GROMACS .gro file of C-alpha atoms in nm:
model
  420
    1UNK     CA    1  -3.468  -2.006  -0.679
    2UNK     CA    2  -3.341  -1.976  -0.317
    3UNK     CA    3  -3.118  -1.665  -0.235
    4UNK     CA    4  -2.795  -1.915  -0.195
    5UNK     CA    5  -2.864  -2.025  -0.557
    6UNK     CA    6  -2.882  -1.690  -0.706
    7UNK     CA    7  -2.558  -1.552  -0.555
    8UNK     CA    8  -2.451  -1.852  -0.741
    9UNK     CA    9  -2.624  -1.842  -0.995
   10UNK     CA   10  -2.406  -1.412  -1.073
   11UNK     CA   11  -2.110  -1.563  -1.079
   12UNK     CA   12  -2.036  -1.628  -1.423
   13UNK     CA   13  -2.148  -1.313  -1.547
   14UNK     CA   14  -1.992  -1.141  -1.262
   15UNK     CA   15  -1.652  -1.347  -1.375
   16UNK     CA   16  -1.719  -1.245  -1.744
   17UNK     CA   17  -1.760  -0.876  -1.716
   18UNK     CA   18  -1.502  -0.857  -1.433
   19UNK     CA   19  -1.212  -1.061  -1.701
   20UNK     CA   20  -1.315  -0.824  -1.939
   21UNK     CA   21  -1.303  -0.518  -1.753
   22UNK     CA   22  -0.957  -0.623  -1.606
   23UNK     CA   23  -0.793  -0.736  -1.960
   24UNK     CA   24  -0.860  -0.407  -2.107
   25UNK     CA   25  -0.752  -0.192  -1.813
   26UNK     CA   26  -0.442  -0.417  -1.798
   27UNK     CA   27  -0.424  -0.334  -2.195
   28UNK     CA   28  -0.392   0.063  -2.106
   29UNK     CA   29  -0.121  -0.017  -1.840
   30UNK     CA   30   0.082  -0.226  -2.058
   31UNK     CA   31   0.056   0.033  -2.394
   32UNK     CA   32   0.089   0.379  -2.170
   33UNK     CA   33   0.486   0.323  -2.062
   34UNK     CA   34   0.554   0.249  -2.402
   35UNK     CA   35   0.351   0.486  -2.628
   36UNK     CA   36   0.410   0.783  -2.358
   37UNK     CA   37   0.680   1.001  -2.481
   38UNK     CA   38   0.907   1.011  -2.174
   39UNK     CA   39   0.921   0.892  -1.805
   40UNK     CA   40   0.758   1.213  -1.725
   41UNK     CA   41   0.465   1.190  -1.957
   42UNK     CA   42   0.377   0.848  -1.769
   43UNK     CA   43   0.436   0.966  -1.409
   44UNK     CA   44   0.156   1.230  -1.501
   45UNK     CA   45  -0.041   0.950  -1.639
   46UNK     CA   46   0.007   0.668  -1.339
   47UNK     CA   47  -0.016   0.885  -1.099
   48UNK     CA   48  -0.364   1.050  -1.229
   49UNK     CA   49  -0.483   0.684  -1.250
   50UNK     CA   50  -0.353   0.593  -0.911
   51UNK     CA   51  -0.544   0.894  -0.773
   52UNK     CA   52  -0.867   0.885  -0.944
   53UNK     CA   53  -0.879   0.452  -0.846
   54UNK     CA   54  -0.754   0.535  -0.524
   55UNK     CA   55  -1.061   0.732  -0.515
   56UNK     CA   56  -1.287   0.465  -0.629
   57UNK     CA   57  -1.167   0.225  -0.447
   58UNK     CA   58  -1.247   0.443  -0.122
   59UNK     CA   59  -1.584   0.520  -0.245
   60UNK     CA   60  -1.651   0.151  -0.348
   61UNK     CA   61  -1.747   0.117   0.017
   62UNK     CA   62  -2.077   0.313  -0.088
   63UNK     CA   63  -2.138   0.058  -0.296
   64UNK     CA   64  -2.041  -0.259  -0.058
   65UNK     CA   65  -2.311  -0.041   0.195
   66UNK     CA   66  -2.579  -0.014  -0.070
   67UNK     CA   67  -2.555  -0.389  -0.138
   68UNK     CA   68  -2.561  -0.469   0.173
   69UNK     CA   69  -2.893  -0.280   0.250
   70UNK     CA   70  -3.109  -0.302  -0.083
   71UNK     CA   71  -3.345  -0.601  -0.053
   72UNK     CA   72  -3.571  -0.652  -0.320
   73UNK     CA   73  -3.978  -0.524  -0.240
   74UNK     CA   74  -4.241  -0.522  -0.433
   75UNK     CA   75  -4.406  -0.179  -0.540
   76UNK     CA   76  -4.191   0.045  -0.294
   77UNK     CA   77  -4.215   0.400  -0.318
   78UNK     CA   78  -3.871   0.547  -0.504
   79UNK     CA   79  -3.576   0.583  -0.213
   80UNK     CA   80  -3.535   0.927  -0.163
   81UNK     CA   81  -3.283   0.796   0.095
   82UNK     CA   82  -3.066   0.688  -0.113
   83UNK     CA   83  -3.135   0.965  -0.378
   84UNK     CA   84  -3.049   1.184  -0.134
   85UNK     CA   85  -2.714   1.011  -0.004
   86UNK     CA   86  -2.581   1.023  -0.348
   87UNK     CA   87  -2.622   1.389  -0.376
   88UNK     CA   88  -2.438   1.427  -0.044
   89UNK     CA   89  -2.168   1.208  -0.126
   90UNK     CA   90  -2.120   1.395  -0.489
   91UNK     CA   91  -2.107   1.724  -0.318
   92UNK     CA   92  -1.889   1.612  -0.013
   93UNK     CA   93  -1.676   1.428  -0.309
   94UNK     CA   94  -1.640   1.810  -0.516
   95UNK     CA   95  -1.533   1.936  -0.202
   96UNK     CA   96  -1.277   1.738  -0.066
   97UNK     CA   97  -1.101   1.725  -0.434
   98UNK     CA   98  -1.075   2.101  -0.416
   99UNK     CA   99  -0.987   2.127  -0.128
  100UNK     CA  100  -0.677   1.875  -0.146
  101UNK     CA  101  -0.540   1.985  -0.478
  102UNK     CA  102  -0.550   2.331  -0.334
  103UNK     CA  103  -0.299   2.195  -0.009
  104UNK     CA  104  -0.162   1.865  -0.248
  105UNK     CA  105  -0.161   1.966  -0.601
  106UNK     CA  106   0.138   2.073  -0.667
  107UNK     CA  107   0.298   1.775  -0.554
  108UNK     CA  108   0.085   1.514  -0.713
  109UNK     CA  109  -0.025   1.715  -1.015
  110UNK     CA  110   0.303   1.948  -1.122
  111UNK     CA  111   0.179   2.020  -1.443
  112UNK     CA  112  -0.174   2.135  -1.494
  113UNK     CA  113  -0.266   2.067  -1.209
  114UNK     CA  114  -0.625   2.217  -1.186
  115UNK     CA  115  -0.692   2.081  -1.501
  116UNK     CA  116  -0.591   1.736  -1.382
  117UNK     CA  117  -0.786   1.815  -1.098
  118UNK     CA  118  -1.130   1.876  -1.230
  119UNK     CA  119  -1.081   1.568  -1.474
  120UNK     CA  120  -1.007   1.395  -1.114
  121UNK     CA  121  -1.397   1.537  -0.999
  122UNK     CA  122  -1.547   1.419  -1.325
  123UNK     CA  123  -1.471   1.112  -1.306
  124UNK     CA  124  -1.507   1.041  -0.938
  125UNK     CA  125  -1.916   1.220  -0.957
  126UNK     CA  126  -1.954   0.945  -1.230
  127UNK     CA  127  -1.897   0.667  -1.019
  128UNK     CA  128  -2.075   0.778  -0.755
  129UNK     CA  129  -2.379   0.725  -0.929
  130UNK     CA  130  -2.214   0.454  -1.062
  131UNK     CA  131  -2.175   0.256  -0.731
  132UNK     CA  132  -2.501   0.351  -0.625
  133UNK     CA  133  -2.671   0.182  -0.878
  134UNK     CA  134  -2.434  -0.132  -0.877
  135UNK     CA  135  -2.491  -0.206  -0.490
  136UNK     CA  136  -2.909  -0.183  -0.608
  137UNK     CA  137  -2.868  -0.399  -0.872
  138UNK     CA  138  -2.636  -0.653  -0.672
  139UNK     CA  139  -2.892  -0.595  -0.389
  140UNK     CA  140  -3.193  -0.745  -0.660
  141UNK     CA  141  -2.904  -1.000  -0.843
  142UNK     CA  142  -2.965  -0.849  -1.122
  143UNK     CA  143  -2.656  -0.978  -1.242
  144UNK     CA  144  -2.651  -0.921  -1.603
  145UNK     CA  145  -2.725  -0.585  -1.548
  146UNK     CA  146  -2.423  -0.574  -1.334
  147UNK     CA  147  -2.193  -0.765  -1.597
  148UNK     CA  148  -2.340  -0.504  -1.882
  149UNK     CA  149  -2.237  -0.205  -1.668
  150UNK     CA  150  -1.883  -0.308  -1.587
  151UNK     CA  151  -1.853  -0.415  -1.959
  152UNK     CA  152  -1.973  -0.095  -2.101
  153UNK     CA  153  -1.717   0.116  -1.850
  154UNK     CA  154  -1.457  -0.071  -1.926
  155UNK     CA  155  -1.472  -0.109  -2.336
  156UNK     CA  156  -1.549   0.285  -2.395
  157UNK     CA  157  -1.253   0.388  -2.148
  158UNK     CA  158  -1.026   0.106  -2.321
  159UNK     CA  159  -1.143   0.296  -2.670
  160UNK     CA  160  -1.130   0.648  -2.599
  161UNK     CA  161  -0.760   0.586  -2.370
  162UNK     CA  162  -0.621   0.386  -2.671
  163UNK     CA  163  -0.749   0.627  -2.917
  164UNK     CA  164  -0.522   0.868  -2.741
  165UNK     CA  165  -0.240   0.731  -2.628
  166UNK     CA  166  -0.200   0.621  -3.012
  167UNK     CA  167  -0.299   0.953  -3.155
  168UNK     CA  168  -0.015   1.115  -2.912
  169UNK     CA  169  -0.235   1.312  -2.682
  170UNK     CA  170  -0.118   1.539  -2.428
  171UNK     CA  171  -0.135   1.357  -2.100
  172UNK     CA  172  -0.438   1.666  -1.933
  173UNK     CA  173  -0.638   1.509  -2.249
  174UNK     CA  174  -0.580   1.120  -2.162
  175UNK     CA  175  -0.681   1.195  -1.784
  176UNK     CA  176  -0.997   1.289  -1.910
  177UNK     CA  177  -1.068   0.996  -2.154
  178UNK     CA  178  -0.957   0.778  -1.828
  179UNK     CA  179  -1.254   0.961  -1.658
  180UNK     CA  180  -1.582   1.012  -1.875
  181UNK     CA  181  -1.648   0.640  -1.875
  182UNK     CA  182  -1.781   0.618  -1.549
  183UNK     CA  183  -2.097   0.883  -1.629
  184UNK     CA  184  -2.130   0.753  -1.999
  185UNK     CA  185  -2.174   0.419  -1.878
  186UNK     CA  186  -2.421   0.490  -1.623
  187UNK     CA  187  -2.639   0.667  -1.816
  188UNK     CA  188  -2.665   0.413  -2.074
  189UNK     CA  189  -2.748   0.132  -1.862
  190UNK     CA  190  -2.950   0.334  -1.640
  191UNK     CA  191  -3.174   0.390  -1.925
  192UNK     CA  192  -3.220  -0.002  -1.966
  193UNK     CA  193  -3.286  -0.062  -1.619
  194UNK     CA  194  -3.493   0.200  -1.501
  195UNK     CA  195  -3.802   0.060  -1.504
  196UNK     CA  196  -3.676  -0.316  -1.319
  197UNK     CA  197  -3.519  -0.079  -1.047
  198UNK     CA  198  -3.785   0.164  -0.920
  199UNK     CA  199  -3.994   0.065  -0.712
  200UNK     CA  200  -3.848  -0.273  -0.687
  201UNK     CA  201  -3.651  -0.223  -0.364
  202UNK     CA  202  -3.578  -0.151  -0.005
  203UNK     CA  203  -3.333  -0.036   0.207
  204UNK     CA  204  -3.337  -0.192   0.573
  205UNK     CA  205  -3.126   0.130   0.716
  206UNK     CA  206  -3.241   0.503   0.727
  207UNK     CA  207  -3.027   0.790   0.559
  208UNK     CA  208  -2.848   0.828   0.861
  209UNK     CA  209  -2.764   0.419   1.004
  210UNK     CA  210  -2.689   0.433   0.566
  211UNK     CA  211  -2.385   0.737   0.623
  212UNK     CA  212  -2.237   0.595   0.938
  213UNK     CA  213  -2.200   0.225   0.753
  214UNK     CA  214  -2.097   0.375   0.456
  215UNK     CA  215  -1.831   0.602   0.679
  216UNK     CA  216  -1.682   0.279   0.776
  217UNK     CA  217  -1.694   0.136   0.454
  218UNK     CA  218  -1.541   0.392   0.286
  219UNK     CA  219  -1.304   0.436   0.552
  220UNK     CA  220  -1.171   0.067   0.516
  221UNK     CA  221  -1.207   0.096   0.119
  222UNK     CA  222  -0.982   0.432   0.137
  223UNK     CA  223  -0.702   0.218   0.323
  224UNK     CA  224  -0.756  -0.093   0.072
  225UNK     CA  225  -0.720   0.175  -0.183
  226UNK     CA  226  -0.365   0.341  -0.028
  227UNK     CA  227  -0.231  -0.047  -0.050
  228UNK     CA  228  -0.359  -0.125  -0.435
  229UNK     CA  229  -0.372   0.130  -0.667
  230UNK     CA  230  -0.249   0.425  -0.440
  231UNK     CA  231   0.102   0.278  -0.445
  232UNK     CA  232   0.199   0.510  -0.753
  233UNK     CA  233   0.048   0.829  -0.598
  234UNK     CA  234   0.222   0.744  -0.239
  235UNK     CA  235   0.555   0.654  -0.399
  236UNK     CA  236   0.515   0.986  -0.597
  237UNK     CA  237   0.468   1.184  -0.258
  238UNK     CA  238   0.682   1.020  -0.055
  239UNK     CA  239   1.040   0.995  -0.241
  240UNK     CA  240   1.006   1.335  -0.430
  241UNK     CA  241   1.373   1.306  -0.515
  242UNK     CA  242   1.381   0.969  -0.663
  243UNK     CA  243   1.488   0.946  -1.034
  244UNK     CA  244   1.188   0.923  -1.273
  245UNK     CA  245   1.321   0.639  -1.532
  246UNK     CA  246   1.319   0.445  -1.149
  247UNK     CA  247   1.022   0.567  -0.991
  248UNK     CA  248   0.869   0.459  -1.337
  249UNK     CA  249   1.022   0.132  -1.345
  250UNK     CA  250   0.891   0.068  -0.979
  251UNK     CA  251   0.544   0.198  -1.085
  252UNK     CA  252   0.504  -0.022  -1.355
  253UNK     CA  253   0.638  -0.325  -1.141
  254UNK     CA  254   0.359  -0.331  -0.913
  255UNK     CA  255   0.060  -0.212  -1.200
  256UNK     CA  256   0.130  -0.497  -1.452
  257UNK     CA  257   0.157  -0.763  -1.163
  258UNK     CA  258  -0.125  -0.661  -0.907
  259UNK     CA  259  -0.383  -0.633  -1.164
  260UNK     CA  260  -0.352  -1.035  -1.215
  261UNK     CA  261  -0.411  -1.090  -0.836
  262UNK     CA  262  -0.638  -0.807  -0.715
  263UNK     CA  263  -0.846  -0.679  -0.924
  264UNK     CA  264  -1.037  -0.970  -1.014
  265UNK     CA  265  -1.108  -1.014  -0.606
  266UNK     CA  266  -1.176  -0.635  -0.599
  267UNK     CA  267  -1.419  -0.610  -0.824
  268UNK     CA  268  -1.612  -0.953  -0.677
  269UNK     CA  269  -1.604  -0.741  -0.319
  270UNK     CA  270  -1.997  -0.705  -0.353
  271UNK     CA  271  -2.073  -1.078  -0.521
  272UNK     CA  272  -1.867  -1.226  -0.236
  273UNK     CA  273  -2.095  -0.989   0.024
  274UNK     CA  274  -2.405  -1.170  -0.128
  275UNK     CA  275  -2.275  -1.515  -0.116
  276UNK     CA  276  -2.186  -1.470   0.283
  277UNK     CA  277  -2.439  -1.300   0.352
  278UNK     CA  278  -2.715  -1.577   0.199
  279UNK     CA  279  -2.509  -1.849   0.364
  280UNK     CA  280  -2.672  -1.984   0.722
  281UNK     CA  281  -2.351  -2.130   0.860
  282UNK     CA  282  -2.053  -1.998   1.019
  283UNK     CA  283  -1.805  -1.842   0.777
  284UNK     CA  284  -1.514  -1.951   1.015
  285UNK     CA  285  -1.367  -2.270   0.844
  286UNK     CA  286  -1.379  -2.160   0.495
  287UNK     CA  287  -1.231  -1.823   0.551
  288UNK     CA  288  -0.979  -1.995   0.723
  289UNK     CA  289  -0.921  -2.235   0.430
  290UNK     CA  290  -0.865  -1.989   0.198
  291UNK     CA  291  -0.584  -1.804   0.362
  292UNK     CA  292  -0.451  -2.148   0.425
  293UNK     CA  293  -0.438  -2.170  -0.025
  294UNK     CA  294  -0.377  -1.822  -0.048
  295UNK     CA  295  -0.052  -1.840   0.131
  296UNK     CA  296   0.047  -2.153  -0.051
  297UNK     CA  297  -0.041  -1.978  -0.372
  298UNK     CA  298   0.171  -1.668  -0.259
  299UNK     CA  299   0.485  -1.822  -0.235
  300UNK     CA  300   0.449  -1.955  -0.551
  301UNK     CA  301   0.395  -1.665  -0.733
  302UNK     CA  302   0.647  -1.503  -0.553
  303UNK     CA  303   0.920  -1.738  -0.702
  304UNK     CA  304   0.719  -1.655  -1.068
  305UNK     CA  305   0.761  -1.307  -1.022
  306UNK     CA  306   1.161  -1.335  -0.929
  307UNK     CA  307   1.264  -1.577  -1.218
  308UNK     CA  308   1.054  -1.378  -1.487
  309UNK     CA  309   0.894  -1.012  -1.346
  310UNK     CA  310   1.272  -0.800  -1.422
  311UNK     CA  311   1.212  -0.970  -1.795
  312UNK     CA  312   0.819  -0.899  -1.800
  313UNK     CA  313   0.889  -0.500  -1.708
  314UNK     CA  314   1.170  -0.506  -1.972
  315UNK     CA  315   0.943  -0.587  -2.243
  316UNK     CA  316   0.625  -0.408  -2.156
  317UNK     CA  317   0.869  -0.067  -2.128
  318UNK     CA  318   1.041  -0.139  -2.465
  319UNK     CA  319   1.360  -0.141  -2.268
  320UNK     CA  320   1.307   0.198  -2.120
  321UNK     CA  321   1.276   0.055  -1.702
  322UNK     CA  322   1.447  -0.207  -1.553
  323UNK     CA  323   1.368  -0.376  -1.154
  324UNK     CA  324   1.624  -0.631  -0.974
  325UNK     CA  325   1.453  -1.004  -0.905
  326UNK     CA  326   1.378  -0.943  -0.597
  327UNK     CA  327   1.170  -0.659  -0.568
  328UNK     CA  328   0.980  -0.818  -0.810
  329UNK     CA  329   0.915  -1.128  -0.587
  330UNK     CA  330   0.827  -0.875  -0.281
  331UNK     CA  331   0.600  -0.684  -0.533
  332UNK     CA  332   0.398  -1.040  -0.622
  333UNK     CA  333   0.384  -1.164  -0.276
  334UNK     CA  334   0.240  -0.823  -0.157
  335UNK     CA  335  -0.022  -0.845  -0.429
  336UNK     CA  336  -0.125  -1.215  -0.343
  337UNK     CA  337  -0.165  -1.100   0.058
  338UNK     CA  338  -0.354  -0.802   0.001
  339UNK     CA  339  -0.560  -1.017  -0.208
  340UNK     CA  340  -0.652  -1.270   0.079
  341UNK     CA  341  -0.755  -0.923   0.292
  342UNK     CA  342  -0.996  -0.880   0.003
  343UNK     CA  343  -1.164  -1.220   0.078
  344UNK     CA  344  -1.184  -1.166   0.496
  345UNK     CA  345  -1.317  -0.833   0.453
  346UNK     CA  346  -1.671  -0.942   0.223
  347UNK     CA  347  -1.685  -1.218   0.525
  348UNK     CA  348  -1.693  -0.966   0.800
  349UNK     CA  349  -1.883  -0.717   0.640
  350UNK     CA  350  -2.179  -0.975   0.535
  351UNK     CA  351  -2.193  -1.075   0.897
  352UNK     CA  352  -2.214  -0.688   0.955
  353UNK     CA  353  -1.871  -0.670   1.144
  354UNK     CA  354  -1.765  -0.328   0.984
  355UNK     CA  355  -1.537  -0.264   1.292
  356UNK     CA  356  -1.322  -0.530   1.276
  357UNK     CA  357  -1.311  -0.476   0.876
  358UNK     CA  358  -1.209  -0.143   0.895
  359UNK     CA  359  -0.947  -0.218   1.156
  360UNK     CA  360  -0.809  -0.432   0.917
  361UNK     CA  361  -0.766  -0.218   0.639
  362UNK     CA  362  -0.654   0.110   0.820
  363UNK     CA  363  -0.393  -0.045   1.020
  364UNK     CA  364  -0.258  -0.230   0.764
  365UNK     CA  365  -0.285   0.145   0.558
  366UNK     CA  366  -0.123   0.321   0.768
  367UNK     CA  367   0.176   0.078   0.831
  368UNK     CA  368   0.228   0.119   0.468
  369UNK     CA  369   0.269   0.506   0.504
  370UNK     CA  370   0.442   0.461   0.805
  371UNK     CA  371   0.719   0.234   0.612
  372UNK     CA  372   0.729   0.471   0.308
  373UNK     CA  373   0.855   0.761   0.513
  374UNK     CA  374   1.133   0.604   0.697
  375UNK     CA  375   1.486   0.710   0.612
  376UNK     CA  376   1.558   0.377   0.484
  377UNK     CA  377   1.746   0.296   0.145
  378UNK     CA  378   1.432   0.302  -0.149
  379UNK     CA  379   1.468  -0.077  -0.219
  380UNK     CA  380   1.459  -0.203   0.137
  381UNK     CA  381   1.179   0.046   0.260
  382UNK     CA  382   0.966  -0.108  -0.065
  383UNK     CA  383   1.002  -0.416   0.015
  384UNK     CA  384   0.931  -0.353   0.380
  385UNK     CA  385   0.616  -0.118   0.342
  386UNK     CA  386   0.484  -0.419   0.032
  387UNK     CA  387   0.485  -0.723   0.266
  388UNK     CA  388   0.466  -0.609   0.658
  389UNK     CA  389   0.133  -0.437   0.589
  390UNK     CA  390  -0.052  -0.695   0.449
  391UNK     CA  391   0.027  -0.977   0.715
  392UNK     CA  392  -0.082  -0.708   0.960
  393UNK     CA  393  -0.385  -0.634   0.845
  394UNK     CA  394  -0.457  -1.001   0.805
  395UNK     CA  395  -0.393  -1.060   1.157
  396UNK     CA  396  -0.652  -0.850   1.215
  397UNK     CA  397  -0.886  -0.987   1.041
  398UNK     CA  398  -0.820  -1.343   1.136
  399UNK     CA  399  -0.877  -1.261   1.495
  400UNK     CA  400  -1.210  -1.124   1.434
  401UNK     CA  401  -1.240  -1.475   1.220
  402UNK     CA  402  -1.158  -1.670   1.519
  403UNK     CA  403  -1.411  -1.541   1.720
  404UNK     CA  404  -1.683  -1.721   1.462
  405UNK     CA  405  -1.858  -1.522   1.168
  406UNK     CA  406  -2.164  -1.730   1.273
  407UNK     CA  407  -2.524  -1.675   1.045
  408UNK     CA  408  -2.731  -1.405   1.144
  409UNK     CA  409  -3.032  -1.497   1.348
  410UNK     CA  410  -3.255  -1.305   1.167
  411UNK     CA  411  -3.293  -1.187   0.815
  412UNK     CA  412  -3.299  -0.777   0.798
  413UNK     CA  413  -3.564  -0.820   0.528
  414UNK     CA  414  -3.831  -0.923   0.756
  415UNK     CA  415  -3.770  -0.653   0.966
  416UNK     CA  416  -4.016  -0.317   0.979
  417UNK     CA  417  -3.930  -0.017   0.772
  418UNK     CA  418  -3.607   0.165   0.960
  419UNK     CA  419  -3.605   0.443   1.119
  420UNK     CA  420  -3.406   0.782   1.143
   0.00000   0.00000   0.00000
């Protein structure tokens, strides 16, 4: 089977394991706001989620790197390059979490903060491992192995989170069932795969061309991250005297209608690598076509999300939160464009264009910041730092796109070993 026909060939299991994963995370979001005692218990609870995936999300660039590089080989020594990369990305990851809830913790964290905190570093060492192994086994399409590892993260977090959140857990207790998953399930399927993984592959960078790609990766995925599922920690930081039952109601506004939009394209980041980068033609029309549906499909939901989003968050919250028509439709619309930024960025990363990619993502990132701390009214600046953003960082990307995302001459796996 040709490498164009494998990509292909993942994309149903991908598409399984990725529904899965999403419908059972999107099952936490909807249950927390209304088995949560107060508007207080599921701050505490958001914004711990929003940190720890804001987190992932950054550090899912390790994994877009790793896929990337890994090229299947036949009786390779193990890669103590990448052995060693993960160990320096788990200690720089320790690190920086101490170091920020030392300056930030307070602020993000009021209650328990340490605690919180620590949960925060178990579960972001987990999926560094985690993402390590994924961008291996994307880089061999070992795609059921893939599905079965997204699957098994997603059903044991879904348990143990629903488990508590019924059983009236203290939210310090719920962070942590939110954040075991990710080493749980990577020990369980690295014990099935061992054996088809070592040995079996190669990567065509050193240790040190593998930390400066992975730099920009995880620069761009930090900024992705700040737009998608940082939204509740950023709101949290940056209108410290807004009322909770409305900082709630926002919050759950933009969880229960991204999720339908992004994560699916998220969580396809590295499939959608593979498919561009086994394709030998230029990437320039269809990229172009599908931010020509993607807008069309935008303003549609947009008009969904104004007629029926203020009755959706009604219902999910029991009654408890309430959001006017439309911020709703600004919430959607933001969701769908950040969306089409998460099919130009695969495209210019599989044509190794990290530059432009990251460009993308940071300016669009820091537009969003930029927006939230402006004097402005709450509902205005929202609406403002949900849809300007986006269209920037789109821009961005669309003029690296118009320069031609043409095939690579020459395929990195026939290259010589790299070197440091």
């Amino acid at each position: 089977m040709s490498t164009p026909e494998r990509a292909r060939s993942g994309l149903v299991p991908i598409l399984v394991a990725t529904a899965v994963a999403g419908l059972l995370g999107y099952v936490i979001q909807l249950l927390a706001p209304a088995l949560l005692a107060d508007a207080d218990d599921y701050l505490a609870f958001s914004v711990f989620w929003s940190a720890l995936y804001l987190a992932v999300t950054a550090l899912s660039g390790i994994q877009q790197e790793v896929t990337r590089a890994a090229h299947p080989a036949a009786h390779e020594p193990p890669s103590r390059t990448l052995r060693d990369f993960t160990l320096l990305v788990i200690g720089v990851v320790i690190a920086a979490v101490a170091v920020l809830t030392a300056v930030f913790g307070t602020l993000v964290f009021p209650v328990q903060t340490w605690a919180l905190a620590g949960w925060l570093a178990v579960g972001l060492v987990g999926y560094v491992v985690t993402a390590a192994l994924s961008g291996v086994l994307y880089g061999l399409s070992l795609w059921r192995e893939i599905a079965a590892l997204t699957i098994v993260d997603a059903v044991v977090r879904a348990l143990l989170v629903v488990a508590g959140l019924v059983l009236g857990l203290d939210p310090v207790w719920i962070a942590g069932l939110v954040a075991v998953p990710f080493i749980l399930a990577f020990g369980l399927v690295w014990l099935a795969v061992r054996r088809r993984v070592v040995g079996a592959f190669r990567l065509d960078v050193g240790w040190r061309r593998l930390t400066t790609n992975s730099l920009g990766t995880v620069v761009a995925s930090t900024a992705t991250g700040a737009m998608i599922t940082g939204l509740p920690l950023l709101l949290r930081l940056t209108t410290p005297g807004t009322d909770a039952t409305a900082l709630a109601g926002v919050i759950l506004a933009i969880t229960i209608t991204r999720a339908p939009f992004i994560v699916p394209l998220m969580a396809l980041q590295s499939w959608l690598i593979t498919v561009f980068k086994a394709s030998k033609r230029s990437l320039t029309r269809p990229v172009l076509l599908a931010i020509a549906a993607g807008l069309g499909i935008t303003a549609l939901a947009a008009v969904v999300g104004w007629l029926l989003g203020p009755w959706l968050v009604e219902v999910v919250s029991a009654g408890r939160y309430a959001v006017p028509a439309d911020l709703m439709a600004a919430i959607v619309a933001s969701a769908c464009l950040v969306a089409l930024m998460a099919v130009t960025g695969p495209a210019l990363l599989s044509r190794s264009r990290h530059v432009p990619y990251v460009a993308g993502w940071v300016v669009a990132a820091l537009a969003t910041v930029g927006i939230l701390v402006t004097p402005l009214p709450l509902e205005p600046r929202l609406v403002a730092a949900l849809l300007i953003p986006p269209v920037i960082g789109i821009a961005v990307h669309l003029v690296a796109v118009a320069r031609g995302l043409h095939a690579p001459e020459a395929s990195t796996s026939s290259q010589g070993p790299p070197v440091d």
